[in-house]
């Protein structure tokens, strides 16, 4: 083994910066690959991190996943590098309560991510990368065990949960309770075909069962609601000289929301999403690196939403779409002390129906990564976005958009985009106990009731190990968003705060408590848009007991309050409260 010189050490730090700045949970909330530069750039960061992990795995064989509790710092530390596709969990405990899910009363949806089917449209970044399922267990016990089956390395994790929810339909007038069972099997398997070829699968797949009110399930019959978590991927990695190639297929089956203002159950439905692509990372020489990715993606709603308090828009037309994207990133680092590069690409967009408009999306820009010492990283990105949509045709013999009974048949939006974008990410490790991150930017992405939506956003996170066995996490966000136009266009502003305290009482028992506050103010820019203002408060409490190094049991309580302060007729009666009690068992084989 060669010695690590100062220059090589600095080069290693830069490589980690390129592949890991956003892996630390610092980027903005997920938007859409191929439409949003944030999501597209995040993909290439995940790709570099994946290929770095694949290279290490090829050299070392299996990945163990053991963890050791460090009483000096008061946290569990992994005995290996973080799992492939994993981002830092420093802020996730605080942010988890704000992350929207189909059964929770949380509504901290991000306007700039509402059209994204690759992940849950929350204000914060997903805790896992593009090539890993969104499965988060107790943050103090995040290791995995491997099983050797011939030449195949297999990691299994099983989750079984039971939830009592006293208001599954999130109603202020007729709440419906239910007991719901959730079973998830996590599989992380790989097979080293040759020294330079590796086949892997990473997925979390399972079922929900609604015992009392199966009709309240977001899709399916309620007896068995299939879940394939976003990020579930089968991939074939190839090393051909200086080029790393990844051929992948990524699938998810999950609930989605009709828009970013989903307070009622009938705005939730199921979506099947599939991404197939091939990505390559070519180390041209010691200074230059080129990464390319082609992806074919389609999303199909599993059912149409029930008609009720929302406009009767057919979900297959409103959400079903196909995209073909080609994007690239060229980076230059001549000294190993900084990285500069250009990034961009083009996407063809085709909707299944005629409600939204087909189009061509493109962006081009540059980025700059600068380490400041060994504890601070700064990433800057800026450029130009262009969205060119087909125009909505007027009704035959008329100068008006087509309607039936006065209800629009299209989004009635003929606006295109020609605008700048920028994003800034700063991560800082103040000392061994305190870390913080800041990200802010301006960008546009696809919307579901207009052609696109433009947002200005800022996120901040702080993590502190205050005493042995503790972690205090604080996060906040602000977003101001404006839809491009049309009959259903909304303009809104949102801000919120998330606070969480976790304490490890012993090697067996840990406690956690958190609070979330969020405020959403929206205005109806379009004739048929909903509008209203509401506040949300959420409280959570968790108790985790480690039965063995492979198994833990958790008991959680969630309480949500939604207070509608003003709104259109029929909207201000959507105040509701919700209590959830969750008992879960995690077993890592």
Coordinates of C-alpha atoms in Angstrom, one line a residue:
X1 CA 0.0 0.0 0.0
X2 CA 1.3 3.4 -0.9
X3 CA 1.7 6.1 1.7
X4 CA -0.8 8.9 1.8
X5 CA 1.0 12.1 0.9
X6 CA -0.5 15.6 1.8
X7 CA -1.3 16.1 -1.8
X8 CA -3.1 12.7 -2.1
X9 CA -4.9 13.4 1.2
X10 CA -6.1 16.7 -0.2
X11 CA -7.2 15.0 -3.4
X12 CA -9.1 12.5 -1.4
X13 CA -10.9 15.3 0.4
X14 CA -11.8 16.8 -2.9
X15 CA -13.2 13.5 -4.2
X16 CA -15.3 13.2 -1.1
X17 CA -16.5 16.8 -1.5
X18 CA -17.6 16.1 -5.1
X19 CA -19.4 12.9 -4.1
X20 CA -20.4 13.7 -0.6
X21 CA -21.2 17.3 0.1
X22 CA -24.8 16.7 -0.7
X23 CA -24.7 13.2 0.7
X24 CA -24.4 14.9 4.1
X25 CA -28.1 16.0 3.9
X26 CA -27.2 19.5 2.8
X27 CA -28.9 19.9 -0.5
X28 CA -32.3 21.3 -1.0
X29 CA -35.3 19.0 -0.9
X30 CA -35.6 16.7 -3.9
X31 CA -37.1 18.1 -7.0
X32 CA -37.2 16.3 -10.3
X33 CA -34.3 14.7 -12.2
X34 CA -34.1 16.2 -15.7
X35 CA -36.2 19.3 -14.8
X36 CA -34.5 20.7 -11.7
X37 CA -30.7 21.2 -11.6
X38 CA -30.8 20.4 -7.9
X39 CA -32.0 16.9 -8.5
X40 CA -29.9 16.3 -11.5
X41 CA -26.7 17.4 -9.8
X42 CA -27.7 15.3 -6.8
X43 CA -27.9 12.3 -9.0
X44 CA -24.3 12.7 -10.2
X45 CA -23.1 13.2 -6.6
X46 CA -24.8 9.9 -5.7
X47 CA -23.3 8.2 -8.8
X48 CA -19.8 9.2 -7.8
X49 CA -20.4 8.1 -4.2
X50 CA -21.8 4.8 -5.5
X51 CA -18.8 4.0 -7.7
X52 CA -16.4 5.0 -4.9
X53 CA -18.2 2.5 -2.6
X54 CA -18.2 -0.2 -5.4
X55 CA -14.5 0.3 -5.9
X56 CA -13.9 -0.2 -2.1
X57 CA -16.3 -3.2 -2.0
X58 CA -14.5 -4.8 -4.9
X59 CA -11.2 -4.6 -3.1
X60 CA -12.5 -5.7 0.3
X61 CA -15.4 -8.1 -0.4
X62 CA -18.4 -8.1 1.9
X63 CA -19.6 -5.1 3.9
X64 CA -20.3 -5.9 7.5
X65 CA -22.3 -3.1 8.9
X66 CA -21.2 -3.5 12.5
X67 CA -21.5 -0.5 14.8
X68 CA -19.7 0.3 18.0
X69 CA -21.0 2.7 20.7
X70 CA -18.5 5.4 21.5
X71 CA -19.2 6.6 25.0
X72 CA -16.6 9.4 24.7
X73 CA -18.5 11.1 21.9
X74 CA -21.9 9.6 23.0
X75 CA -22.9 8.2 19.6
X76 CA -22.7 4.9 17.7
X77 CA -19.9 4.8 15.1
X78 CA -19.8 2.5 12.2
X79 CA -16.9 0.1 11.8
X80 CA -17.0 0.6 8.1
X81 CA -17.7 3.3 5.5
X82 CA -21.4 4.4 5.3
X83 CA -23.6 2.1 3.2
X84 CA -23.8 2.8 -0.5
X85 CA -26.3 5.4 -1.2
X86 CA -26.7 6.5 2.5
X87 CA -26.6 10.2 3.4
X88 CA -25.8 11.5 6.9
X89 CA -28.6 11.0 9.5
X90 CA -27.4 13.9 11.7
X91 CA -30.5 15.9 11.0
X92 CA -32.9 13.2 10.0
X93 CA -34.4 12.6 13.5
X94 CA -35.6 16.2 13.6
X95 CA -36.7 16.3 10.0
X96 CA -38.5 12.9 10.0
X97 CA -41.6 14.3 11.8
X98 CA -42.0 17.0 9.1
X99 CA -41.6 14.6 6.2
X100 CA -45.1 14.0 4.7
X101 CA -46.4 10.4 4.5
X102 CA -49.8 9.1 3.5
X103 CA -51.0 8.2 7.0
X104 CA -49.5 11.1 8.8
X105 CA -51.2 14.5 9.4
X106 CA -48.0 16.2 8.3
X107 CA -48.4 18.6 5.4
X108 CA -44.9 20.2 5.0
X109 CA -45.0 19.6 1.3
X110 CA -42.5 21.4 -0.8
X111 CA -44.0 23.3 -3.8
X112 CA -40.8 22.7 -5.8
X113 CA -41.0 19.0 -5.3
X114 CA -44.7 18.3 -5.6
X115 CA -44.3 17.0 -9.2
X116 CA -41.5 14.6 -8.1
X117 CA -42.4 10.9 -8.0
X118 CA -38.9 9.7 -7.2
X119 CA -39.3 10.5 -3.5
X120 CA -41.5 12.0 -0.9
X121 CA -42.1 15.7 -1.6
X122 CA -41.0 17.1 1.7
X123 CA -39.0 20.3 2.5
X124 CA -35.8 18.4 3.3
X125 CA -33.5 16.0 1.5
X126 CA -34.2 12.3 1.6
X127 CA -31.9 10.4 4.0
X128 CA -30.9 8.0 1.3
X129 CA -29.4 8.5 -2.2
X130 CA -30.7 7.7 -5.6
X131 CA -29.6 4.1 -5.5
X132 CA -30.9 3.2 -2.0
X133 CA -34.5 2.7 -0.7
X134 CA -35.9 5.3 1.7
X135 CA -35.7 3.1 4.8
X136 CA -34.7 4.8 8.0
X137 CA -34.5 2.8 11.3
X138 CA -33.2 4.0 14.7
X139 CA -30.4 6.4 13.9
X140 CA -28.2 4.9 16.7
X141 CA -28.5 1.4 15.2
X142 CA -28.0 1.8 11.5
X143 CA -25.7 -1.1 10.7
X144 CA -26.5 -4.1 8.5
X145 CA -25.4 -7.8 8.8
X146 CA -24.4 -9.8 5.8
X147 CA -25.2 -13.3 4.9
X148 CA -22.9 -15.2 2.5
X149 CA -24.9 -17.4 0.0
X150 CA -22.2 -19.0 -2.2
X151 CA -20.7 -16.1 -4.1
X152 CA -23.5 -13.7 -3.3
X153 CA -23.4 -11.3 -0.4
X154 CA -26.9 -10.7 1.0
X155 CA -28.0 -8.2 3.7
X156 CA -31.5 -8.7 5.0
X157 CA -33.5 -6.3 7.3
X158 CA -37.0 -7.0 8.4
X159 CA -39.4 -4.4 9.8
X160 CA -42.8 -5.3 11.2
X161 CA -45.0 -2.4 12.5
X162 CA -48.5 -2.0 13.9
X163 CA -50.0 1.5 14.0
X164 CA -53.2 2.8 15.6
X165 CA -54.4 5.9 13.8
X166 CA -57.5 7.7 15.1
X167 CA -57.9 9.9 12.0
X168 CA -56.7 8.1 8.9
X169 CA -58.8 10.3 6.7
X170 CA -57.5 13.5 8.3
X171 CA -61.0 14.8 8.8
X172 CA -62.3 17.5 11.2
X173 CA -65.9 16.4 11.0
X174 CA -65.9 12.6 10.5
X175 CA -62.6 11.0 11.6
X176 CA -62.1 7.3 10.8
X177 CA -59.8 5.2 12.9
X178 CA -57.9 2.1 11.9
X179 CA -55.2 -0.4 12.9
X180 CA -52.6 -0.8 10.1
X181 CA -50.0 -3.4 9.8
X182 CA -46.8 -2.7 7.8
X183 CA -44.3 -5.3 6.8
X184 CA -41.1 -4.4 5.0
X185 CA -38.2 -6.6 3.8
X186 CA -35.0 -4.8 3.1
X187 CA -32.6 -6.6 0.7
X188 CA -29.1 -5.4 -0.1
X189 CA -27.4 -8.1 -2.2
X190 CA -24.4 -8.1 -4.5
X191 CA -22.7 -10.6 -6.7
X192 CA -19.1 -10.1 -7.9
X193 CA -19.5 -11.5 -11.4
X194 CA -15.8 -10.8 -12.3
X195 CA -13.1 -8.6 -10.8
X196 CA -14.5 -5.6 -12.7
X197 CA -18.3 -6.4 -12.9
X198 CA -20.7 -6.4 -10.0
X199 CA -24.5 -7.1 -9.9
X200 CA -26.4 -5.6 -7.0
X201 CA -30.0 -5.1 -5.8
X202 CA -31.1 -2.8 -3.0
X203 CA -34.8 -2.6 -2.2
X204 CA -37.4 -2.4 0.6
X205 CA -40.6 -4.1 -0.4
X206 CA -43.6 -5.0 1.6
X207 CA -47.3 -4.6 2.3
X208 CA -49.7 -2.5 4.4
X209 CA -52.9 -4.0 5.7
X210 CA -55.9 -1.9 6.9
X211 CA -57.8 -4.0 9.4
X212 CA -61.0 -1.9 9.9
X213 CA -61.4 0.5 6.9
X214 CA -59.6 -0.9 3.8
X215 CA -61.4 1.7 1.7
X216 CA -59.2 4.3 3.3
X217 CA -56.1 2.8 1.8
X218 CA -54.5 5.1 -0.8
X219 CA -54.6 2.4 -3.5
X220 CA -55.4 -1.3 -3.8
X221 CA -58.1 -2.9 -1.8
X222 CA -56.7 -2.2 1.6
X223 CA -56.1 -5.9 2.4
X224 CA -52.7 -5.8 0.9
X225 CA -51.3 -2.5 -0.2
X226 CA -48.0 -3.1 -2.0
X227 CA -45.1 -0.8 -1.1
X228 CA -41.9 -0.7 -3.1
X229 CA -40.0 2.2 -1.5
X230 CA -38.4 4.9 -3.7
X231 CA -34.8 4.1 -4.5
X232 CA -35.3 0.4 -4.9
X233 CA -32.7 -0.5 -7.6
X234 CA -31.1 -3.4 -9.5
X235 CA -27.9 -2.3 -11.0
X236 CA -24.9 -3.8 -12.9
X237 CA -21.6 -2.0 -12.4
X238 CA -18.8 -2.3 -14.9
X239 CA -15.2 -1.0 -14.7
X240 CA -13.6 -0.6 -18.1
X241 CA -10.2 0.9 -17.6
X242 CA -10.7 4.5 -16.3
X243 CA -14.5 4.3 -17.0
X244 CA -17.1 3.2 -14.4
X245 CA -20.4 2.3 -15.9
X246 CA -23.7 1.7 -14.1
X247 CA -26.7 0.1 -15.8
X248 CA -29.7 0.4 -13.5
X249 CA -33.5 0.0 -13.2
X250 CA -35.1 1.8 -10.3
X251 CA -38.8 1.1 -9.3
X252 CA -41.2 2.4 -6.7
X253 CA -44.9 1.8 -5.8
X254 CA -46.0 4.4 -3.3
X255 CA -48.6 7.0 -2.4
X256 CA -48.5 10.4 -4.0
X257 CA -50.5 13.6 -3.4
X258 CA -52.6 15.5 -5.9
X259 CA -50.9 18.8 -5.1
X260 CA -48.8 20.5 -2.4
X261 CA -51.9 21.6 -0.5
X262 CA -53.2 18.1 0.4
X263 CA -55.2 18.3 3.6
X264 CA -57.8 15.7 2.6
X265 CA -57.5 12.0 2.1
X266 CA -59.1 12.0 -1.4
X267 CA -56.1 13.9 -2.7
X268 CA -53.9 10.8 -2.1
X269 CA -53.5 8.0 -4.6
X270 CA -50.9 5.5 -5.7
X271 CA -48.2 5.9 -8.3
X272 CA -46.0 3.3 -10.1
X273 CA -42.6 4.9 -11.1
X274 CA -39.9 3.2 -13.1
X275 CA -36.5 4.7 -14.1
X276 CA -34.2 2.8 -16.5
X277 CA -30.8 4.2 -17.4
X278 CA -27.1 3.9 -18.0
X279 CA -24.6 6.2 -16.3
X280 CA -20.8 6.5 -16.8
X281 CA -18.0 8.2 -15.0
X282 CA -14.8 8.6 -16.9
X283 CA -11.6 9.8 -15.2
X284 CA -10.0 11.3 -18.3
X285 CA -6.8 12.1 -16.5
X286 CA -5.7 13.4 -13.1
X287 CA -7.4 16.8 -13.8
X288 CA -10.6 16.0 -15.8
X289 CA -13.6 13.8 -15.1
X290 CA -16.7 13.4 -17.3
X291 CA -20.0 11.9 -16.1
X292 CA -23.0 11.1 -18.4
X293 CA -26.4 9.7 -17.7
X294 CA -29.3 8.7 -20.0
X295 CA -32.6 7.8 -18.3
X296 CA -36.0 6.7 -19.5
X297 CA -38.6 7.3 -16.9
X298 CA -42.4 6.8 -16.7
X299 CA -45.0 7.3 -13.9
X300 CA -48.5 5.8 -14.0
X301 CA -51.2 6.4 -11.3
X302 CA -52.6 3.2 -10.0
X303 CA -56.1 4.6 -9.4
X304 CA -58.1 7.7 -10.0
X305 CA -58.7 9.8 -6.9
X306 CA -62.2 9.9 -5.6
X307 CA -64.2 13.0 -6.4
X308 CA -64.9 15.2 -3.4
X309 CA -63.6 18.5 -2.2
X310 CA -61.1 18.7 -5.0
X311 CA -61.6 19.4 -8.7
X312 CA -62.5 16.3 -10.7
X313 CA -59.2 16.1 -12.6
X314 CA -58.3 12.6 -14.0
X315 CA -55.1 11.6 -12.2
X316 CA -53.9 9.5 -15.2
X317 CA -53.9 12.7 -17.2
X318 CA -52.7 15.0 -14.4
X319 CA -49.8 12.8 -13.3
X320 CA -49.0 10.1 -15.8
X321 CA -46.0 11.0 -17.8
X322 CA -42.9 9.8 -19.6
X323 CA -39.5 11.5 -19.8
X324 CA -36.3 10.8 -21.7
X325 CA -33.2 12.6 -20.3
X326 CA -29.6 13.0 -21.3
X327 CA -27.4 14.9 -18.8
X328 CA -23.7 15.3 -18.2
X329 CA -21.2 16.8 -15.8
X330 CA -17.6 17.8 -16.6
X331 CA -15.3 18.6 -13.7
X332 CA -11.8 20.0 -13.5
X333 CA -9.4 19.9 -10.5
X334 CA -5.8 20.7 -11.5
X335 CA -4.4 21.1 -8.1
X336 CA -6.6 18.9 -5.9
X337 CA -7.5 21.9 -3.8
X338 CA -10.8 22.9 -5.6
X339 CA -13.1 21.6 -8.3
X340 CA -14.8 23.6 -11.1
X341 CA -17.1 22.2 -13.7
X342 CA -20.0 22.5 -16.1
X343 CA -23.3 20.6 -16.1
X344 CA -26.4 20.4 -18.2
X345 CA -28.7 18.4 -20.4
X346 CA -32.0 18.0 -22.1
X347 CA -35.3 16.2 -21.3
X348 CA -38.2 15.3 -23.5
X349 CA -41.5 15.3 -21.5
X350 CA -44.7 13.5 -22.6
X351 CA -47.9 13.3 -20.5
X352 CA -50.3 10.4 -20.9
X353 CA -53.3 12.7 -21.2
X354 CA -54.2 16.2 -22.4
X355 CA -54.5 18.0 -19.1
X356 CA -50.8 19.1 -18.9
X357 CA -48.6 20.1 -21.8
X358 CA -45.8 18.2 -23.3
X359 CA -42.5 19.9 -23.7
X360 CA -38.7 20.0 -23.9
X361 CA -36.7 21.0 -20.8
X362 CA -33.0 22.0 -20.8
X363 CA -30.5 23.5 -18.4
X364 CA -26.8 24.5 -18.6
X365 CA -24.6 25.9 -15.9
X366 CA -21.4 25.6 -13.9
X367 CA -20.5 24.6 -10.4
X368 CA -17.6 25.2 -8.0
X369 CA -16.6 23.1 -4.9
X370 CA -14.2 24.6 -2.4
X371 CA -12.9 23.1 0.8
X372 CA -12.0 25.5 3.6
X373 CA -9.6 23.6 5.8
X374 CA -10.7 20.1 6.7
X375 CA -14.1 21.1 8.3
X376 CA -15.9 23.2 5.8
X377 CA -17.1 22.7 2.2
X378 CA -18.8 25.2 -0.1
X379 CA -20.6 24.2 -3.3
X380 CA -21.9 26.8 -5.7
X381 CA -23.9 26.1 -8.8
X382 CA -25.6 28.5 -11.2
X383 CA -26.9 28.5 -14.7
X384 CA -29.8 28.9 -17.1
X385 CA -33.1 26.9 -17.4
X386 CA -35.3 26.8 -20.5
X387 CA -38.7 25.0 -20.5
X388 CA -40.5 25.0 -23.9
X389 CA -44.1 23.6 -23.7
X390 CA -46.6 23.0 -26.4
X391 CA -49.5 25.5 -26.3
X392 CA -53.0 24.6 -25.2
X393 CA -55.3 24.9 -28.2
X394 CA -58.4 26.9 -28.0
X395 CA -61.8 25.2 -28.5
X396 CA -62.8 24.7 -32.1
X397 CA -64.2 27.9 -33.5
X398 CA -63.5 29.8 -30.3
X399 CA -61.0 32.0 -28.6
X400 CA -61.5 30.2 -25.3
X401 CA -59.9 27.2 -23.7
X402 CA -62.0 24.0 -23.9
X403 CA -64.3 23.4 -21.0
X404 CA -67.2 21.2 -20.2
X405 CA -69.9 22.6 -17.9
X406 CA -67.5 25.4 -17.1
X407 CA -64.8 23.0 -15.8
X408 CA -61.4 23.2 -17.6
X409 CA -60.2 20.2 -19.6
X410 CA -56.6 21.4 -19.5
X411 CA -54.4 23.4 -17.2
X412 CA -54.9 26.4 -19.5
X413 CA -51.2 27.4 -19.1
X414 CA -49.3 28.5 -22.2
X415 CA -46.3 29.9 -20.4
X416 CA -42.7 28.9 -21.1
X417 CA -39.6 29.4 -18.9
X418 CA -36.4 31.2 -19.6
X419 CA -34.8 31.9 -16.3
X420 CA -31.6 31.6 -14.2
X421 CA -31.0 29.2 -11.4
X422 CA -28.5 29.0 -8.6
X423 CA -27.9 26.9 -5.5
X424 CA -25.5 27.3 -2.6
X425 CA -24.6 24.6 -0.1
X426 CA -22.3 25.1 2.9
X427 CA -21.4 22.4 5.4
X428 CA -19.4 23.0 8.5
X429 CA -18.1 20.7 11.3
X430 CA -17.4 23.2 14.0
X431 CA -15.9 20.5 16.3
X432 CA -16.3 16.9 17.2
X433 CA -19.8 17.6 18.7
X434 CA -21.3 20.4 16.5
X435 CA -22.1 20.4 12.8
X436 CA -24.2 22.6 10.7
X437 CA -25.4 23.1 7.1
X438 CA -27.0 25.8 5.1
X439 CA -28.5 25.6 1.6
X440 CA -30.4 28.2 -0.4
X441 CA -31.3 28.8 -4.0
X442 CA -33.6 29.7 -6.8
X443 CA -34.9 27.2 -9.4
X444 CA -37.9 26.0 -11.4
X445 CA -39.3 22.5 -11.7
X446 CA -42.4 20.7 -13.1
X447 CA -45.8 21.3 -11.4
X448 CA -48.9 19.1 -11.6
X449 CA -51.6 21.8 -12.1
X450 CA -49.5 24.2 -14.2
X451 CA -46.5 23.9 -16.6
X452 CA -43.9 24.6 -13.9
X453 CA -43.3 26.3 -10.6
X454 CA -40.5 28.6 -9.6
X455 CA -39.2 28.7 -6.0
X456 CA -36.8 30.5 -3.8
X457 CA -35.8 28.4 -0.8
X458 CA -33.5 28.2 2.2
X459 CA -32.8 25.3 4.6
X460 CA -30.6 25.2 7.7
X461 CA -29.6 22.3 10.0
X462 CA -27.7 22.1 13.3
X463 CA -26.7 19.0 15.1
X464 CA -25.1 19.0 18.6
X465 CA -23.9 16.3 20.9
X466 CA -24.6 18.1 24.1
X467 CA -23.7 15.3 26.5
X468 CA -22.8 11.7 26.4
X469 CA -25.3 9.6 24.6
X470 CA -27.3 12.6 23.3
X471 CA -28.0 14.4 20.0
X472 CA -29.9 17.6 19.7
X473 CA -31.0 18.5 16.1
X474 CA -32.6 21.7 14.9
X475 CA -33.7 22.4 11.3
X476 CA -35.7 25.2 9.6
X477 CA -36.9 26.0 6.1
X478 CA -38.5 28.8 4.1
X479 CA -39.9 28.6 0.6
X480 CA -41.6 31.1 -1.6
X481 CA -43.1 29.6 -4.8
X482 CA -45.0 30.9 -7.8
X483 CA -46.8 28.7 -10.3
X484 CA -46.4 29.5 -14.0
X485 CA -50.1 30.3 -14.7
X486 CA -53.3 28.7 -15.8
X487 CA -56.7 27.9 -14.3
X488 CA -55.3 26.1 -11.2
X489 CA -52.2 28.2 -10.5
X490 CA -51.3 28.9 -6.8
X491 CA -48.7 31.2 -5.3
X492 CA -47.6 30.3 -1.8
X493 CA -45.0 30.8 1.0
X494 CA -44.1 28.3 3.6
X495 CA -41.8 28.2 6.6
X496 CA -41.2 25.8 9.5
X497 CA -39.1 24.7 12.3
X498 CA -38.1 21.1 13.5
X499 CA -36.5 20.3 16.8
X500 CA -35.5 16.9 18.2
X501 CA -33.7 15.6 21.3
X502 CA -32.4 12.0 21.5
X503 CA -30.7 10.5 24.4
X504 CA -29.1 7.1 24.8
X505 CA -29.8 6.0 28.4
X506 CA -27.7 2.9 28.1
X507 CA -26.4 0.4 25.5
X508 CA -30.0 -0.9 25.4
X509 CA -32.4 2.0 25.7
X510 CA -32.7 5.3 23.8
X511 CA -35.4 8.0 24.0
X512 CA -36.3 10.7 21.5
X513 CA -38.8 13.6 21.5
X514 CA -39.5 16.2 18.8
X515 CA -41.6 19.1 17.7
X516 CA -42.5 20.6 14.3
X517 CA -44.2 23.8 13.4
X518 CA -45.1 24.8 9.9
X519 CA -47.1 27.6 8.3
X520 CA -48.4 27.7 4.8
X521 CA -50.0 30.8 3.1
X522 CA -51.4 30.4 -0.4
X523 CA -53.1 32.6 -2.9
X524 CA -55.2 31.6 -5.8
X525 CA -53.6 33.0 -8.9
X526 CA -55.9 30.9 -11.2
X527 CA -59.7 30.9 -11.5
X528 CA -60.1 27.4 -10.1
X529 CA -57.1 27.3 -7.7
X530 CA -57.7 26.5 -4.0
X531 CA -56.4 28.9 -1.5
X532 CA -56.0 29.2 2.3
X533 CA -53.7 29.6 5.2
X534 CA -53.0 27.0 7.9
X535 CA -50.6 26.2 10.7
X536 CA -49.4 22.8 11.7
X537 CA -48.0 21.6 15.0
X538 CA -46.7 18.1 15.5
X539 CA -45.2 16.3 18.5
X540 CA -43.5 12.9 18.7
X541 CA -42.0 10.7 21.3
X542 CA -40.0 7.5 20.7
X543 CA -38.6 4.7 22.9
X544 CA -36.2 2.2 21.5
X545 CA -35.0 -1.0 23.2
X546 CA -32.2 -3.0 21.8
X547 CA -32.9 -6.7 22.3
X548 CA -29.7 -7.9 20.6
X549 CA -27.1 -6.5 18.2
X550 CA -29.4 -7.4 15.4
X551 CA -32.8 -6.5 16.8
X552 CA -34.5 -3.5 18.3
X553 CA -38.1 -2.8 19.4
X554 CA -39.5 0.8 19.1
X555 CA -42.6 2.4 20.5
X556 CA -43.6 5.8 19.0
X557 CA -46.3 8.4 19.5
X558 CA -47.3 11.1 17.0
X559 CA -49.7 14.0 17.6
X560 CA -50.7 16.4 14.8
X561 CA -52.8 19.6 14.9
X562 CA -53.9 21.4 11.8
X563 CA -55.3 24.8 12.3
X564 CA -56.8 26.5 9.2
X565 CA -56.7 30.2 9.8
X566 CA -58.4 31.4 6.6
X567 CA -59.4 30.1 3.2
X568 CA -62.0 29.7 0.5
X569 CA -65.5 28.4 1.4
X570 CA -65.3 24.7 2.3
X571 CA -61.6 25.0 3.0
X572 CA -61.7 26.5 6.5
X573 CA -63.6 23.5 7.9
X574 CA -60.6 21.2 7.4
X575 CA -59.1 21.7 10.9
X576 CA -58.2 18.3 12.3
X577 CA -56.3 16.5 15.0
X578 CA -54.6 13.1 14.7
X579 CA -53.1 10.6 17.1
X580 CA -50.8 7.8 16.0
X581 CA -49.3 5.0 18.2
X582 CA -46.7 2.9 16.4
X583 CA -45.1 -0.3 17.6
X584 CA -42.3 -1.6 15.4
X585 CA -39.6 -4.3 15.4
X586 CA -36.4 -4.0 13.3
X587 CA -34.3 -7.1 12.7
X588 CA -31.1 -7.0 10.8
X589 CA -30.0 -10.5 9.7

